[in-house]
Coordinates of C-alpha atoms in Angstrom, one line a residue:
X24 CA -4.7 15.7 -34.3
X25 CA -2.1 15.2 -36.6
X26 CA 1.9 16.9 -36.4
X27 CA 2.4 19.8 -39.2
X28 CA 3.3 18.4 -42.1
X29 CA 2.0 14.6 -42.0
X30 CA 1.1 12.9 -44.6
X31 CA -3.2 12.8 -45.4
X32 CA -3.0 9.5 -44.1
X33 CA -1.0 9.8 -41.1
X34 CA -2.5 8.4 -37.8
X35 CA -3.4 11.1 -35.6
X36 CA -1.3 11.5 -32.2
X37 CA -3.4 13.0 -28.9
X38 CA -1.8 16.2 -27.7
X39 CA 0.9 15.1 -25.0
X40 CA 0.2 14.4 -21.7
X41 CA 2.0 13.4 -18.5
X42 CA 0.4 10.4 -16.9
X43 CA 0.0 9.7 -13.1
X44 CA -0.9 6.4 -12.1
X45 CA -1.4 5.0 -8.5
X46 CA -1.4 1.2 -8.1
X47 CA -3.0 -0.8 -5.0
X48 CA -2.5 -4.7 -4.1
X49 CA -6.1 -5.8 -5.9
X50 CA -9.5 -7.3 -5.1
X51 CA -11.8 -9.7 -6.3
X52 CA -14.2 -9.2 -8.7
X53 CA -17.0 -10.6 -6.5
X54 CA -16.9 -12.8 -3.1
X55 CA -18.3 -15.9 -4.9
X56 CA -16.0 -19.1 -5.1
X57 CA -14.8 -18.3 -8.8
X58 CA -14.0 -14.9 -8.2
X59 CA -12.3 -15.5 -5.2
X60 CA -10.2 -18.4 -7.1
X61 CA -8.9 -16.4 -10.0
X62 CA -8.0 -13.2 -7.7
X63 CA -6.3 -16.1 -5.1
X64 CA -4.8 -17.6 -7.8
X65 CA -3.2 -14.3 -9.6
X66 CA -2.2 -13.2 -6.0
X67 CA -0.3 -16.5 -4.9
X68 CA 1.0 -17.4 -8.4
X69 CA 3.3 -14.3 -8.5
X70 CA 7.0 -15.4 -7.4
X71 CA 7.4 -12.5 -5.9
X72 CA 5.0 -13.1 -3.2
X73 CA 5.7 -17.0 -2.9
X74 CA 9.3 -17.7 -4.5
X75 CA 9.0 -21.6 -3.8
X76 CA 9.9 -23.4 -7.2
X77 CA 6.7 -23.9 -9.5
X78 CA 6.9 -27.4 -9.6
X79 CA 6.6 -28.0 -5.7
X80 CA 4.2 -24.9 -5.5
X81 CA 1.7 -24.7 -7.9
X82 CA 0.3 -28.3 -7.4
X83 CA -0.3 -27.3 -3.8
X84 CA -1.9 -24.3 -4.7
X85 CA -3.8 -25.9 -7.8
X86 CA -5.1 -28.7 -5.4
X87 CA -5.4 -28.0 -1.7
X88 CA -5.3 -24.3 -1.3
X89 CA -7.4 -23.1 -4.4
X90 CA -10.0 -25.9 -3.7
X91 CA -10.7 -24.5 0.0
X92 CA -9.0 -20.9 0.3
X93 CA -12.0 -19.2 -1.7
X94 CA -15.2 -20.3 0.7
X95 CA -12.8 -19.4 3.8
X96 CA -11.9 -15.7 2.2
X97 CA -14.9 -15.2 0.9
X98 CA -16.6 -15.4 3.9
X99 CA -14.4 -13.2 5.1
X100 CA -14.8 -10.6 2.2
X101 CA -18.5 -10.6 2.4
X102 CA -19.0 -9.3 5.7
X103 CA -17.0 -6.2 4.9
X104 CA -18.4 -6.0 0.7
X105 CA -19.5 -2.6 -0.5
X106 CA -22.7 -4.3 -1.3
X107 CA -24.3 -0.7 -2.1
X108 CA -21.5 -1.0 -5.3
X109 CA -21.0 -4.4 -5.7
X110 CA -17.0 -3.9 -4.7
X111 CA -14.9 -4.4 -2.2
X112 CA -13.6 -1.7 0.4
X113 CA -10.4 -1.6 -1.2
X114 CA -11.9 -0.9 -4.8
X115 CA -14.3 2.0 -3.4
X116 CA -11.3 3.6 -1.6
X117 CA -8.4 3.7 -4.2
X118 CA -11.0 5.2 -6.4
X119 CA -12.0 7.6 -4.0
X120 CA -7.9 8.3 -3.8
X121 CA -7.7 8.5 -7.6
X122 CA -10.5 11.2 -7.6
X123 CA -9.3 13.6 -4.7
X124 CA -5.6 13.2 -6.6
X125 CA -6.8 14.1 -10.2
X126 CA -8.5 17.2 -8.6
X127 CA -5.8 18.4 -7.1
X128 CA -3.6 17.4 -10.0
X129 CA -5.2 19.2 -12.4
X130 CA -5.6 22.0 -10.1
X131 CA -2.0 22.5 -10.7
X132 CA -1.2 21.2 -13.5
X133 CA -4.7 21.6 -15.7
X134 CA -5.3 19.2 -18.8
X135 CA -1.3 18.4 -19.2
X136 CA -1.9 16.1 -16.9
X137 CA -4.2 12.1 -16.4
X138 CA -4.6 10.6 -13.5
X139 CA -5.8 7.1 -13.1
X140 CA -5.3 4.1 -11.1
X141 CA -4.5 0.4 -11.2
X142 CA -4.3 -3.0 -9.4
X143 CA -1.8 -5.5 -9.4
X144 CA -4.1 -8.1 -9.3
X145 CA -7.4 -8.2 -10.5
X146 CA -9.4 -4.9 -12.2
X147 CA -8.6 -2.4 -13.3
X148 CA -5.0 -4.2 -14.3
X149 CA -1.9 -2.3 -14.8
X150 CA -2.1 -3.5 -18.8
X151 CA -5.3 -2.1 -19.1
X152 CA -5.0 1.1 -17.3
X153 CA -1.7 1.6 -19.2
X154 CA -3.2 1.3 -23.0
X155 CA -6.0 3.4 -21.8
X156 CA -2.9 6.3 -20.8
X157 CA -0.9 5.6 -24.0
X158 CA -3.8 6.1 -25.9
X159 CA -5.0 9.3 -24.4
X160 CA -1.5 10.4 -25.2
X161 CA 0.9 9.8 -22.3
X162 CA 3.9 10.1 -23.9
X163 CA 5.6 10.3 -19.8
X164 CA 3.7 8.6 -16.5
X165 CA 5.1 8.5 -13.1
X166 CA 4.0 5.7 -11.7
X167 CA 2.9 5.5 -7.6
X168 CA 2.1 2.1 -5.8
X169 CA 0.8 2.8 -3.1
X170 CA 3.3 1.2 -0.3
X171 CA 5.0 3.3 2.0
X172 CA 7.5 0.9 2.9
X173 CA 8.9 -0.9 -0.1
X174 CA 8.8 -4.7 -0.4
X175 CA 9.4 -7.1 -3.5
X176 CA 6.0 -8.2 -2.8
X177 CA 4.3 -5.0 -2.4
X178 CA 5.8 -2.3 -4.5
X179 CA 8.8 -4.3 -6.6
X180 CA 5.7 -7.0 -7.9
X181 CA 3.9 -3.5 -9.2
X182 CA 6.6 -1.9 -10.6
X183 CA 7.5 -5.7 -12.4
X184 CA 3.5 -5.6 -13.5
X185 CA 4.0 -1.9 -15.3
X186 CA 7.7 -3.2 -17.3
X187 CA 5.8 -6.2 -18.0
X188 CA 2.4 -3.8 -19.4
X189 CA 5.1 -1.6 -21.4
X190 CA 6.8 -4.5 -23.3
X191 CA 3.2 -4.4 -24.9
X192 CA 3.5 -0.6 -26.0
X193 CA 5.0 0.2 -30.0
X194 CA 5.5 3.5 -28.4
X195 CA 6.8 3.5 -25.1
X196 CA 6.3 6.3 -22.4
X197 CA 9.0 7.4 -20.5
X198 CA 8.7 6.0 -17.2
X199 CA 9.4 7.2 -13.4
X200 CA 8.7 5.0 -10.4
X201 CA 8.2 7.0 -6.8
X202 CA 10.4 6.3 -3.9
X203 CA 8.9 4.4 -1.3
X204 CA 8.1 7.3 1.4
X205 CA 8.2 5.5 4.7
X206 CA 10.3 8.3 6.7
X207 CA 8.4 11.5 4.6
X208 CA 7.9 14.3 7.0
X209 CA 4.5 14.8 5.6
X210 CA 3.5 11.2 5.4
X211 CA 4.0 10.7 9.6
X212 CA 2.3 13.6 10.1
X213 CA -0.5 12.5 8.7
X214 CA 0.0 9.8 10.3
X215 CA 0.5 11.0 13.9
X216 CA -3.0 13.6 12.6
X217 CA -4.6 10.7 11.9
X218 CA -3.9 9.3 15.8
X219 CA -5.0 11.9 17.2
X220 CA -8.1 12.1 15.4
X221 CA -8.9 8.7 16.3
X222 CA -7.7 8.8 20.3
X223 CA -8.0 12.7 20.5
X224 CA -5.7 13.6 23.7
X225 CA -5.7 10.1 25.3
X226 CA -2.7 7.9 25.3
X227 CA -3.2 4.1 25.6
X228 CA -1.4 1.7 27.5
X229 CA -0.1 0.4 23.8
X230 CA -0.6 1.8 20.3
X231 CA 0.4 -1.3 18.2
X232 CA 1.4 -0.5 14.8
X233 CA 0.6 -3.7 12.7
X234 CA 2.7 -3.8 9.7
X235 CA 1.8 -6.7 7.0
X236 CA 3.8 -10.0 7.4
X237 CA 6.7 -11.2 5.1
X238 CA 9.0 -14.2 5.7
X239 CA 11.9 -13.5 7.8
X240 CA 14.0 -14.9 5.1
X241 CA 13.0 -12.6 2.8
X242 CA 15.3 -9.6 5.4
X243 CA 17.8 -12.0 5.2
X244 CA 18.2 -11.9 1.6
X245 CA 17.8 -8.1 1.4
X246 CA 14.7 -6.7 1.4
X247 CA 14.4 -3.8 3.4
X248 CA 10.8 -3.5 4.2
X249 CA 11.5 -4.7 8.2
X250 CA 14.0 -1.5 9.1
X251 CA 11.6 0.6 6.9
X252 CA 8.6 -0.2 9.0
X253 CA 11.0 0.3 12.2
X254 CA 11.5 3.6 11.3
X255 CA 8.2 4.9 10.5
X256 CA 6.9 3.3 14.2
X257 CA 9.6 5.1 15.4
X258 CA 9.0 8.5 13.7
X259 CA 5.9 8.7 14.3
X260 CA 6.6 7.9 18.7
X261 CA 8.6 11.3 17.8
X262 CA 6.0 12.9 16.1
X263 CA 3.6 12.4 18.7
X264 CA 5.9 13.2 21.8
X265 CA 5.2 9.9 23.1
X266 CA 7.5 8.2 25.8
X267 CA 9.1 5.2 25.1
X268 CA 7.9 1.9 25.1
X269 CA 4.3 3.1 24.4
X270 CA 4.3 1.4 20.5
X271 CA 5.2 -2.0 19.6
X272 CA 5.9 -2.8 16.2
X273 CA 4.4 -6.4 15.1
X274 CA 3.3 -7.8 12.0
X275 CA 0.5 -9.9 10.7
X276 CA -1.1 -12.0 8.2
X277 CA 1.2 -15.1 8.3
X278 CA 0.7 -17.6 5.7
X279 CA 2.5 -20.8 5.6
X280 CA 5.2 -22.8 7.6
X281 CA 7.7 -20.7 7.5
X282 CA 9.1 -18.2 10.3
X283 CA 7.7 -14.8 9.2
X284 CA 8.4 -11.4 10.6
X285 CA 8.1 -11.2 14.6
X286 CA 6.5 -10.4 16.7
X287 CA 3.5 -11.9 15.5
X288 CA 0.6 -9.6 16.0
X289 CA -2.5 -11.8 17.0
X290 CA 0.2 -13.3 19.8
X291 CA 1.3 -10.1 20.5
X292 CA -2.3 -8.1 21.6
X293 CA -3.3 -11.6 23.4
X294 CA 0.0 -11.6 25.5
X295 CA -0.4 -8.1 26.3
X296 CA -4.1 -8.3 27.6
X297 CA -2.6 -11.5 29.5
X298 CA -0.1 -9.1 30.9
X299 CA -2.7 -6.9 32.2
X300 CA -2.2 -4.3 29.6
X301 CA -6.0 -3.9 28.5
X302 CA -6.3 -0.7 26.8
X303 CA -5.0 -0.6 23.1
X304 CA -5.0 0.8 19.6
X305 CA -3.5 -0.4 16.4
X306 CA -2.6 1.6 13.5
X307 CA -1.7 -0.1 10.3
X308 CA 1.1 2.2 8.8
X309 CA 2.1 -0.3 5.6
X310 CA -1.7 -0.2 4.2
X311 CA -3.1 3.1 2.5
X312 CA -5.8 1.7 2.1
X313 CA -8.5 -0.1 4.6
X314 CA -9.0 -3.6 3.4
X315 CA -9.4 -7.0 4.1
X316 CA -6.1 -7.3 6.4
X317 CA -7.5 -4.0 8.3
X318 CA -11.5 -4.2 8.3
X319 CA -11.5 -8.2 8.8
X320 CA -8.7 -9.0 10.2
X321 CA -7.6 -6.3 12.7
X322 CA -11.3 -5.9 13.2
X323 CA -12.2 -9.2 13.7
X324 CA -9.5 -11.8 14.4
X325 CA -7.2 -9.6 16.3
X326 CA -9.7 -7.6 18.0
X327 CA -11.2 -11.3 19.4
X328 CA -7.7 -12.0 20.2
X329 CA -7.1 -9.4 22.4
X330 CA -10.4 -9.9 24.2
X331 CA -10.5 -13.8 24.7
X332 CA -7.3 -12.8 26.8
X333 CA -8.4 -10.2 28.7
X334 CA -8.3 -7.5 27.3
X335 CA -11.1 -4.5 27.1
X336 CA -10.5 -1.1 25.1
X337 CA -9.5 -1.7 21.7
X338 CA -9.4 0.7 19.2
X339 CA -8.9 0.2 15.6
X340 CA -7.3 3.6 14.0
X341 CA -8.2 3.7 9.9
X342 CA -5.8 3.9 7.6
X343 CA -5.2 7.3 5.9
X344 CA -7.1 6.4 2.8
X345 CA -8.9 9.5 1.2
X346 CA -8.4 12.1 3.7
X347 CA -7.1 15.4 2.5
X348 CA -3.2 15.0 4.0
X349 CA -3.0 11.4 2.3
X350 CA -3.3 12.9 -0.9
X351 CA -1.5 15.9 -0.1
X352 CA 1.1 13.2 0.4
X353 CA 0.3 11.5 -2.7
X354 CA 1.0 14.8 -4.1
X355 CA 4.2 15.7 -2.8
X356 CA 5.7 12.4 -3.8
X357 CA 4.7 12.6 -7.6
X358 CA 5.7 16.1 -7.7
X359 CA 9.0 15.1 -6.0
X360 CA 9.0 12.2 -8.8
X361 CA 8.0 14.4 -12.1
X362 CA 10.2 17.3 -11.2
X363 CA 11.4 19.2 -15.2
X364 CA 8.3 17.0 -17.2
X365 CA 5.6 19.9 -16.3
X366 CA 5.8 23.1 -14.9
X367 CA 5.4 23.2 -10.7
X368 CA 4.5 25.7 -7.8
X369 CA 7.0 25.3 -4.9
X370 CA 4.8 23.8 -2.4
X371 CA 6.4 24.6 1.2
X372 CA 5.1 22.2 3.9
X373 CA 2.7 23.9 6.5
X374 CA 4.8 26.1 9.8
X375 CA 3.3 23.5 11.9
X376 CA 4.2 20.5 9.9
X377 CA 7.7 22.0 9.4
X378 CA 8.3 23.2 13.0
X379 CA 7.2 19.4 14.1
X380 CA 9.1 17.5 11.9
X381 CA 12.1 19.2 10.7
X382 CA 14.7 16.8 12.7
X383 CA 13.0 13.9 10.7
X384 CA 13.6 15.7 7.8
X385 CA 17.2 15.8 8.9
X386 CA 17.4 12.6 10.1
X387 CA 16.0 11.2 6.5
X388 CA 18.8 12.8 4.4
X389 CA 21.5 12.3 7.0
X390 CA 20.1 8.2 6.5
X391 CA 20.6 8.7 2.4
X392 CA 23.7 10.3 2.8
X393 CA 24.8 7.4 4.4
X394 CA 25.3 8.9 7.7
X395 CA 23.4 6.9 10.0
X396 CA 21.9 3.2 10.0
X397 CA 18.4 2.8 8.0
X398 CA 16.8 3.2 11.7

């Protein structure tokens, strides 16, 4: 349409609309060797996720690691490719995400509202995604990557991909990043739900919650994304009424020489089973979204860890992906993030969720307030 009073020739401007767009790590296009090098080489190019200097890095990764890396991963990715789609897990499930969200979005908020989705490396990329939105008349987008626990290389490299995408825009939308929601009421009870789903009343010997892997240097320079992930393990012990001692937070995924996050955890579910501690389950609280890390790797490399030791009942808990208190999650946060840019319901938590989880609640804005330590 065009505004009241244009000229004849005046372009014509979509009715406005307020964009929400969810962004996940990526995938390959494919599991062949030249899909898997331009996804490898997107991924490991971006200084956010390997900060050496370019001139030492990139003729490693040129040379070495982009002439074998793609065969080894994927392998990998092909025995867990949606061949039924021709996509990986990670591409069926954020849309599957995107879906449940836009229903509920509009829902609420009707046609004022697009919902879409992106990924920071690979397809659908944040550029594209974004000039879709703008062009459908986005004129404001609040912007969710889909990290709980904020990292530089997890939710700072998306948010660096969407400034990057806008510096492309003659019109630029206003803009609103979400808040990483590591310590959310709702987000550990979904959590804890999703547990329980998975081990119904049982308790194991150890529920290992398997965070992804940074280098340790990276804490010592200031990212927070180790006493983020301390806290939700935490929280969610609480949220369960489980004694202490029952989870161990460890983290996985290492890649390269340097010391990363401890404790490693491929050691850590061999040395339990070598301790006689034979009955486990792992929950991957950073990932929203099953993937490669989750369906191969906790699946496969750590799951044969644990039993080459010793070790006997494993059990792999999903992550929350699509289910119904994810995106009510999902939800919460962008409304949280969009408050005054379209009109809201007041959405009061559930009794149950509230009556579980209200000292967390206080605990989290006694932390922002400055109160109390981050864990």
């Amino acid at each position: 349409m065009k505004p009241a009073h244009a000229p004849a020739d005046h372009l014509a401007i979509p009715p406005k609309k307020t964009g929400i767009l969810i962004a996940n790590l990526g995938t390959p296009d494919g599991y062949d060797y030249w899909s898997m090098r331009r996804y490898l080489n997107e991924f490991l190019s971006d200084r956010r996720v390997i900060d050496y200097p370019a001139w030492k890095w990139q003729p490693l990764l040129q040379g070495i690691i982009l002439t074998k890396r793609p065969f080894t991963s994927g392998r990998n990715y092909k025995l867990i490719w949606n061949e039924e789609r021709n996509e990986s897990p990670l591409m069926t499930i954020t849309r599957s995400q995107a879906e449940a969200l836009r229903a509920r979005a509009t829902a609420e908020w009707g046609d004022s509202v697009m919902v879409d989705f992106c990924m920071r490396y690979g397809n659908p990329s944040t550029q594209d995604v974004l000039d879709r939105m703008v062009k459908a008349g986005c004129q404001r987008i609040v912007f969710l990557p889909l990290y709980p626990q904020y990292a530089g290389a997890t939710s700072g490299t998306a948010n660096d991909q969407l400034f990057r995408a806008l510096m492309a825009q003659k019109w630029q939308p206003a803009v609103r990043t979400c808040e990483p929601y590591f310590d959310r009421p709702d987000y550990i009870a979904a959590l804890a739900a999703s547990v329980r789903r998975t081990l119904g009343d049982r308790v194991p010997a150890k529920l290992v919650a398997s965070y992804h892997g940074m280098p340790k240097r990276y804490l010592l320079e200031g990212d927070p994304y180790h006493c983020q992930c301390q806290k939700t393990s935490r929280l969610l012990k609480e949220a369960l009424g489980w004694p202490e001692g029952v989870i161990d937070t460890t983290f996985q995924s290492v890649f390269g020489p340097e010391e990363w996050l401890r404790p490693y955890t491929v050691e850590h579910v061999a040395e339990l089973a070598k301790r006689g501690i034979t009955d486990i389950a792992v929950i991957s609280p950073a990932f929203a979204s099953d993937c490669i890390e989750t369906l191969e790797e906790i699946n496969g490399e750590i799951r044969e860890s644990f039993e080459h030791a010793g070790g006997k009942d494993f059990a792999y808990i999903p992550c929350l992906n699509d289910d119904p208190g994810h995106v009510d999650v999902m939800l919460n946060v962008i409304r949280d993030t969009m408050g005054g840019w379209v009109p809201v319901r007041n959405a009061a938590p559930s009794q149950d969720a509230d009556r579980a989880l209200r000292p967390q609640d206080q605990d989290r804005q006694a932390d922002r307030a400055g109160d109390q330590p981050p864990l």
